[in-house]
């Protein structure tokens, strides 16, 4: 929502303990989001069939239909009849200051979901991404992946600020990929007390997104890659850009691309999200995408990645 004024003008300094305000907003935009939904949606657009796991409320029906339209498997989504799906509600004023609330809702029930019933057997997923969710659910699902011998991605993102070192260590131990942004990477080192070398002992590949500077991939065996960005045509909305990178990277890995090419595909999806208002409102055009890859990374990279891309718009 947008408030066409300044929040600062509405507060009386010596009356803050009695504050009671209502802001008349002039704009309301509702977007589908959430890290799992954003990543699954983008992977579906790229021709994959990701399996979405999470807890939602009975208000999820329209969202489910849109995800299934692009090929996302929602059969393992847990529906709680008595609470709403988690949501973030934000009002921005004319100074770009924000007042926001996050409603946990069904997300608090995610720890009730067990992966062991269907992960690890024939037909199960090759790779499980454990993203920001209810912390107890994140710990449970990480533990189940280790016990079942299923490869997983540790992607704690926003929950790093809430969780402490011992829990964060459990999320990272044994990961095939560890994904954070640059600030989260420093926070992870600080809270765990680990060095970079100690992280490498526990996660095969570390992926650190660097905003406008691209991404860094560091392997346990000592290799290091720097992935540049695909130049943007404009910055519209940064919400979900990191999720877009993850989706492109995972789609590339699923199609047998090298780490470098998968990272480049991730950068392509990320810039599509950046140039669009909302994390799932971007559109896919194969021809223009291949052209952008060629301009950013050269013809060899574009040809290799193009072989894994869907043809439909």
CSV table of C-alpha atoms in Angstrom, one decimal:
chain,number,residue,atom,x,y,z
A,1,UNK,CA,0.0,0.0,0.0
A,2,UNK,CA,1.1,3.6,-0.5
A,3,UNK,CA,0.4,6.5,1.9
A,4,UNK,CA,0.6,9.8,0.2
A,5,UNK,CA,2.1,11.6,3.1
A,6,UNK,CA,4.9,11.3,5.6
A,7,UNK,CA,4.7,8.9,8.6
A,8,UNK,CA,7.0,11.3,10.5
A,9,UNK,CA,4.4,14.0,10.4
A,10,UNK,CA,1.8,11.8,12.1
A,11,UNK,CA,3.7,11.0,15.3
A,12,UNK,CA,3.6,13.2,18.4
A,13,UNK,CA,6.9,12.6,20.2
A,14,UNK,CA,5.6,12.9,23.8
A,15,UNK,CA,2.5,10.8,23.0
A,16,UNK,CA,4.1,7.7,21.5
A,17,UNK,CA,2.9,5.5,24.3
A,18,UNK,CA,-0.7,6.3,23.3
A,19,UNK,CA,-0.2,6.1,19.6
A,20,UNK,CA,-3.3,5.1,17.6
A,21,UNK,CA,-3.1,5.9,13.9
A,22,UNK,CA,-4.9,4.9,10.7
A,23,UNK,CA,-3.4,5.8,7.3
A,24,UNK,CA,-5.6,6.4,4.4
A,25,UNK,CA,-3.8,4.8,1.5
A,26,UNK,CA,-4.3,5.6,-2.2
A,27,UNK,CA,-2.9,2.4,-3.7
A,28,UNK,CA,-3.2,-1.3,-3.0
A,29,UNK,CA,-1.2,-4.0,-4.9
A,30,UNK,CA,-1.5,-7.7,-4.0
A,31,UNK,CA,1.4,-9.9,-5.2
A,32,UNK,CA,2.0,-13.6,-4.9
A,33,UNK,CA,5.3,-14.2,-3.1
A,34,UNK,CA,7.3,-16.2,-0.5
A,35,UNK,CA,10.7,-17.6,-1.3
A,36,UNK,CA,9.4,-21.2,-2.0
A,37,UNK,CA,6.6,-19.9,-4.3
A,38,UNK,CA,8.9,-17.5,-6.1
A,39,UNK,CA,11.6,-20.2,-6.7
A,40,UNK,CA,9.1,-22.8,-7.7
A,41,UNK,CA,7.2,-20.5,-10.1
A,42,UNK,CA,10.4,-19.4,-11.9
A,43,UNK,CA,11.6,-23.0,-12.2
A,44,UNK,CA,8.2,-23.9,-13.7
A,45,UNK,CA,8.5,-21.1,-16.2
A,46,UNK,CA,11.9,-22.5,-17.2
A,47,UNK,CA,10.4,-25.9,-18.0
A,48,UNK,CA,11.1,-27.7,-14.8
A,49,UNK,CA,8.5,-29.5,-12.6
A,50,UNK,CA,9.5,-28.5,-9.0
A,51,UNK,CA,7.7,-30.0,-6.1
A,52,UNK,CA,6.6,-27.3,-3.6
A,53,UNK,CA,6.5,-28.2,0.1
A,54,UNK,CA,5.1,-25.9,2.7
A,55,UNK,CA,2.1,-25.1,4.9
A,56,UNK,CA,-0.7,-22.8,3.7
A,57,UNK,CA,-4.2,-21.8,4.6
A,58,UNK,CA,-7.5,-22.4,2.8
A,59,UNK,CA,-7.0,-19.1,1.0
A,60,UNK,CA,-4.2,-20.8,-1.2
A,61,UNK,CA,-6.5,-22.0,-3.9
A,62,UNK,CA,-5.9,-19.1,-6.5
A,63,UNK,CA,-2.2,-19.2,-5.8
A,64,UNK,CA,-2.1,-23.0,-6.3
A,65,UNK,CA,-3.9,-22.7,-9.6
A,66,UNK,CA,-1.3,-20.1,-10.9
A,67,UNK,CA,1.6,-22.3,-9.8
A,68,UNK,CA,0.2,-25.4,-11.3
A,69,UNK,CA,-0.4,-23.5,-14.5
A,70,UNK,CA,3.4,-23.2,-15.0
A,71,UNK,CA,4.1,-26.8,-14.0
A,72,UNK,CA,4.7,-26.6,-10.2
A,73,UNK,CA,3.7,-29.8,-8.4
A,74,UNK,CA,1.6,-28.7,-5.3
A,75,UNK,CA,0.6,-32.2,-4.1
A,76,UNK,CA,2.8,-31.9,-1.1
A,77,UNK,CA,1.5,-28.6,0.1
A,78,UNK,CA,0.0,-28.9,3.6
A,79,UNK,CA,-3.3,-27.1,4.0
A,80,UNK,CA,-4.3,-25.8,7.4
A,81,UNK,CA,-8.0,-25.1,7.5
A,82,UNK,CA,-8.0,-22.8,10.6
A,83,UNK,CA,-5.3,-20.2,9.7
A,84,UNK,CA,-4.4,-18.1,6.6
A,85,UNK,CA,-1.4,-18.4,4.4
A,86,UNK,CA,1.6,-16.4,5.6
A,87,UNK,CA,1.7,-12.9,4.2
A,88,UNK,CA,3.7,-9.6,4.4
A,89,UNK,CA,1.7,-6.4,4.6
A,90,UNK,CA,3.6,-3.2,3.9
A,91,UNK,CA,2.7,0.5,3.7
A,92,UNK,CA,5.2,2.9,2.1
A,93,UNK,CA,5.0,6.7,2.5
A,94,UNK,CA,6.2,9.5,0.3
A,95,UNK,CA,9.7,9.4,1.9
A,96,UNK,CA,9.9,5.7,1.0
A,97,UNK,CA,9.7,4.9,4.8
A,98,UNK,CA,7.8,1.7,5.5
A,99,UNK,CA,5.6,0.3,8.3
A,100,UNK,CA,5.1,-3.4,7.8
A,101,UNK,CA,3.7,-6.5,9.5
A,102,UNK,CA,4.5,-10.2,8.8
A,103,UNK,CA,1.7,-12.7,9.5
A,104,UNK,CA,3.2,-16.1,10.1
A,105,UNK,CA,-0.1,-18.0,9.9
A,106,UNK,CA,0.2,-21.5,8.4
A,107,UNK,CA,4.0,-21.2,8.2
A,108,UNK,CA,4.2,-21.9,11.9
A,109,UNK,CA,2.8,-25.4,11.1
A,110,UNK,CA,5.5,-26.3,8.6
A,111,UNK,CA,7.4,-28.3,11.2
A,112,UNK,CA,4.5,-30.8,11.1
A,113,UNK,CA,5.5,-31.8,7.6
A,114,UNK,CA,7.7,-34.9,7.3
A,115,UNK,CA,9.9,-35.4,4.3
A,116,UNK,CA,10.7,-39.0,5.2
A,117,UNK,CA,7.4,-40.3,3.9
A,118,UNK,CA,8.3,-39.6,0.2
A,119,UNK,CA,11.9,-38.2,0.0
A,120,UNK,CA,14.7,-40.7,-0.6
A,121,UNK,CA,12.8,-43.4,-2.4
A,122,UNK,CA,12.3,-44.2,-6.0
A,123,UNK,CA,10.8,-41.2,-7.9
A,124,UNK,CA,11.8,-38.8,-5.1
A,125,UNK,CA,13.5,-35.5,-5.7
A,126,UNK,CA,17.2,-35.3,-6.7
A,127,UNK,CA,17.8,-32.2,-4.6
A,128,UNK,CA,15.8,-30.5,-1.8
A,129,UNK,CA,16.1,-26.7,-1.2
A,130,UNK,CA,15.5,-25.8,2.4
A,131,UNK,CA,14.7,-22.1,2.4
A,132,UNK,CA,13.5,-19.5,4.9
A,133,UNK,CA,10.6,-21.0,6.8
A,134,UNK,CA,9.6,-21.8,10.3
A,135,UNK,CA,13.0,-22.4,12.0
A,136,UNK,CA,11.9,-25.7,13.5
A,137,UNK,CA,10.7,-26.9,10.1
A,138,UNK,CA,14.1,-25.9,8.5
A,139,UNK,CA,15.9,-27.9,11.2
A,140,UNK,CA,13.7,-30.9,10.8
A,141,UNK,CA,13.9,-31.0,7.0
A,142,UNK,CA,17.6,-30.6,7.0
A,143,UNK,CA,18.0,-33.4,9.5
A,144,UNK,CA,15.7,-35.7,7.5
A,145,UNK,CA,17.7,-35.0,4.3
A,146,UNK,CA,20.9,-36.0,6.1
A,147,UNK,CA,19.3,-39.1,7.5
A,148,UNK,CA,17.9,-40.2,4.2
A,149,UNK,CA,21.1,-39.4,2.3
A,150,UNK,CA,19.3,-36.9,0.0
A,151,UNK,CA,21.3,-33.9,-1.4
A,152,UNK,CA,20.1,-30.6,-0.1
A,153,UNK,CA,20.6,-26.8,-0.5
A,154,UNK,CA,21.0,-24.8,2.6
A,155,UNK,CA,19.3,-21.4,2.0
A,156,UNK,CA,18.6,-19.8,5.4
A,157,UNK,CA,18.5,-16.2,4.1
A,158,UNK,CA,16.2,-14.0,6.2
A,159,UNK,CA,16.1,-16.4,9.1
A,160,UNK,CA,19.8,-16.0,9.8
A,161,UNK,CA,19.0,-12.8,11.7
A,162,UNK,CA,16.6,-14.8,14.0
A,163,UNK,CA,18.6,-18.0,14.5
A,164,UNK,CA,21.7,-18.5,16.6
A,165,UNK,CA,25.0,-20.2,15.8
A,166,UNK,CA,24.2,-23.8,16.9
A,167,UNK,CA,21.0,-23.9,14.8
A,168,UNK,CA,22.7,-22.3,11.8
A,169,UNK,CA,25.5,-24.9,12.0
A,170,UNK,CA,22.8,-27.7,11.8
A,171,UNK,CA,21.4,-26.1,8.6
A,172,UNK,CA,24.7,-26.0,6.8
A,173,UNK,CA,26.2,-29.3,7.9
A,174,UNK,CA,26.3,-31.7,4.9
A,175,UNK,CA,24.8,-29.3,2.3
A,176,UNK,CA,25.6,-29.8,-1.4
A,177,UNK,CA,25.1,-26.0,-1.9
A,178,UNK,CA,25.0,-23.2,0.6
A,179,UNK,CA,23.4,-20.0,-0.8
A,180,UNK,CA,23.4,-16.6,0.8
A,181,UNK,CA,23.8,-13.0,-0.2
A,182,UNK,CA,27.0,-11.2,0.8
A,183,UNK,CA,25.6,-9.7,4.0
A,184,UNK,CA,24.1,-13.0,5.1
A,185,UNK,CA,27.4,-14.7,4.4
A,186,UNK,CA,29.2,-12.4,6.8
A,187,UNK,CA,26.4,-12.9,9.4
A,188,UNK,CA,26.7,-16.6,9.0
A,189,UNK,CA,30.4,-16.6,9.7
A,190,UNK,CA,29.9,-14.3,12.7
A,191,UNK,CA,27.1,-16.4,14.3
A,192,UNK,CA,28.6,-19.8,13.7
A,193,UNK,CA,32.2,-18.8,14.6
A,194,UNK,CA,33.4,-20.7,11.5
A,195,UNK,CA,36.1,-19.7,9.1
A,196,UNK,CA,35.6,-19.9,5.4
A,197,UNK,CA,37.7,-23.1,5.4
A,198,UNK,CA,35.5,-24.6,8.0
A,199,UNK,CA,32.3,-23.8,6.0
A,200,UNK,CA,34.0,-25.5,3.0
A,201,UNK,CA,34.4,-28.7,5.1
A,202,UNK,CA,30.6,-28.8,5.6
A,203,UNK,CA,29.2,-27.6,2.3
A,204,UNK,CA,30.4,-28.7,-1.1
A,205,UNK,CA,29.8,-25.5,-2.9
A,206,UNK,CA,29.2,-22.0,-1.5
A,207,UNK,CA,27.3,-19.6,-3.6
A,208,UNK,CA,27.2,-15.9,-2.5
A,209,UNK,CA,25.1,-13.4,-4.4
A,210,UNK,CA,26.7,-10.0,-4.7
A,211,UNK,CA,23.9,-7.8,-6.0
A,212,UNK,CA,25.0,-5.7,-8.9
A,213,UNK,CA,28.4,-7.4,-8.7
A,214,UNK,CA,27.1,-10.8,-9.7
A,215,UNK,CA,27.8,-13.9,-7.7
A,216,UNK,CA,30.7,-15.9,-6.3
A,217,UNK,CA,30.9,-19.7,-6.4
A,218,UNK,CA,33.5,-21.4,-4.2
A,219,UNK,CA,34.0,-25.2,-4.1
A,220,UNK,CA,35.4,-27.4,-1.4
A,221,UNK,CA,38.1,-28.5,-3.7
A,222,UNK,CA,39.4,-24.9,-4.0
A,223,UNK,CA,37.8,-23.8,-7.3
A,224,UNK,CA,36.4,-20.3,-7.4
A,225,UNK,CA,34.1,-18.7,-10.1
A,226,UNK,CA,32.8,-15.2,-10.5
A,227,UNK,CA,29.5,-14.8,-12.3
A,228,UNK,CA,28.9,-11.4,-13.8
A,229,UNK,CA,25.4,-9.9,-14.1
A,230,UNK,CA,23.2,-9.7,-17.2
A,231,UNK,CA,23.0,-5.9,-17.6
A,232,UNK,CA,19.5,-4.6,-16.7
A,233,UNK,CA,17.3,-2.3,-18.8
A,234,UNK,CA,16.1,-0.7,-15.6
A,235,UNK,CA,15.6,-1.3,-11.9
A,236,UNK,CA,11.9,-1.6,-11.1
A,237,UNK,CA,11.5,-3.9,-8.0
A,238,UNK,CA,14.3,-5.8,-6.2
A,239,UNK,CA,11.8,-8.1,-4.4
A,240,UNK,CA,12.5,-11.7,-5.3
A,241,UNK,CA,15.6,-11.1,-7.3
A,242,UNK,CA,17.6,-13.6,-5.2
A,243,UNK,CA,14.9,-16.1,-5.6
A,244,UNK,CA,15.1,-15.7,-9.3
A,245,UNK,CA,18.8,-16.4,-9.2
A,246,UNK,CA,18.2,-19.6,-7.2
A,247,UNK,CA,15.6,-20.8,-9.6
A,248,UNK,CA,17.8,-20.3,-12.7
A,249,UNK,CA,20.7,-21.9,-11.0
A,250,UNK,CA,18.7,-24.9,-9.9
A,251,UNK,CA,17.1,-25.3,-13.4
A,252,UNK,CA,20.6,-25.2,-14.9
A,253,UNK,CA,21.9,-27.9,-12.6
A,254,UNK,CA,18.8,-30.0,-13.2
A,255,UNK,CA,19.6,-29.8,-16.9
A,256,UNK,CA,23.2,-30.9,-16.5
A,257,UNK,CA,24.8,-27.4,-17.0
A,258,UNK,CA,28.1,-26.6,-15.4
A,259,UNK,CA,28.2,-24.5,-12.3
A,260,UNK,CA,29.3,-21.5,-14.3
A,261,UNK,CA,26.5,-21.9,-16.9
A,262,UNK,CA,23.9,-22.5,-14.2
A,263,UNK,CA,25.0,-19.4,-12.4
A,264,UNK,CA,24.7,-17.4,-15.6
A,265,UNK,CA,21.2,-18.7,-16.1
A,266,UNK,CA,20.5,-17.7,-12.6
A,267,UNK,CA,21.7,-14.1,-13.4
A,268,UNK,CA,19.4,-14.0,-16.4
A,269,UNK,CA,16.3,-14.9,-14.4
A,270,UNK,CA,17.3,-12.5,-11.6
A,271,UNK,CA,17.5,-9.5,-14.0
A,272,UNK,CA,14.1,-10.4,-15.4
A,273,UNK,CA,12.7,-10.2,-11.9
A,274,UNK,CA,14.5,-6.9,-11.2
A,275,UNK,CA,12.9,-5.3,-14.3
A,276,UNK,CA,9.4,-6.3,-13.3
A,277,UNK,CA,7.1,-5.0,-10.5
A,278,UNK,CA,6.5,-8.1,-8.4
A,279,UNK,CA,8.5,-11.4,-8.0
A,280,UNK,CA,6.2,-13.5,-10.3
A,281,UNK,CA,5.0,-11.0,-12.8
A,282,UNK,CA,7.9,-11.4,-15.2
A,283,UNK,CA,7.5,-13.0,-18.6
A,284,UNK,CA,9.7,-15.4,-20.5
A,285,UNK,CA,10.8,-14.9,-24.1
A,286,UNK,CA,13.4,-17.4,-25.3
A,287,UNK,CA,14.8,-15.4,-28.2
A,288,UNK,CA,15.5,-12.2,-26.3
A,289,UNK,CA,16.8,-14.3,-23.4
A,290,UNK,CA,19.4,-16.0,-25.6
A,291,UNK,CA,20.4,-12.7,-27.1
A,292,UNK,CA,20.9,-11.2,-23.6
A,293,UNK,CA,23.0,-14.3,-22.6
A,294,UNK,CA,25.1,-13.9,-25.8
A,295,UNK,CA,25.7,-10.2,-25.1
A,296,UNK,CA,26.6,-10.8,-21.4
A,297,UNK,CA,28.6,-14.0,-21.6
A,298,UNK,CA,29.5,-14.7,-25.2
A,299,UNK,CA,28.2,-17.1,-27.9
A,300,UNK,CA,29.5,-20.3,-26.4
A,301,UNK,CA,27.7,-19.7,-23.1
A,302,UNK,CA,24.5,-18.6,-24.9
A,303,UNK,CA,24.5,-21.8,-27.0
A,304,UNK,CA,25.1,-24.1,-24.1
A,305,UNK,CA,22.4,-22.6,-21.9
A,306,UNK,CA,20.0,-22.2,-24.8
A,307,UNK,CA,20.0,-26.0,-25.2
A,308,UNK,CA,18.3,-26.3,-21.8
A,309,UNK,CA,15.7,-23.5,-22.2
A,310,UNK,CA,12.1,-24.0,-23.0
A,311,UNK,CA,10.7,-22.7,-26.3
A,312,UNK,CA,7.3,-21.6,-25.1
A,313,UNK,CA,6.6,-18.0,-24.0
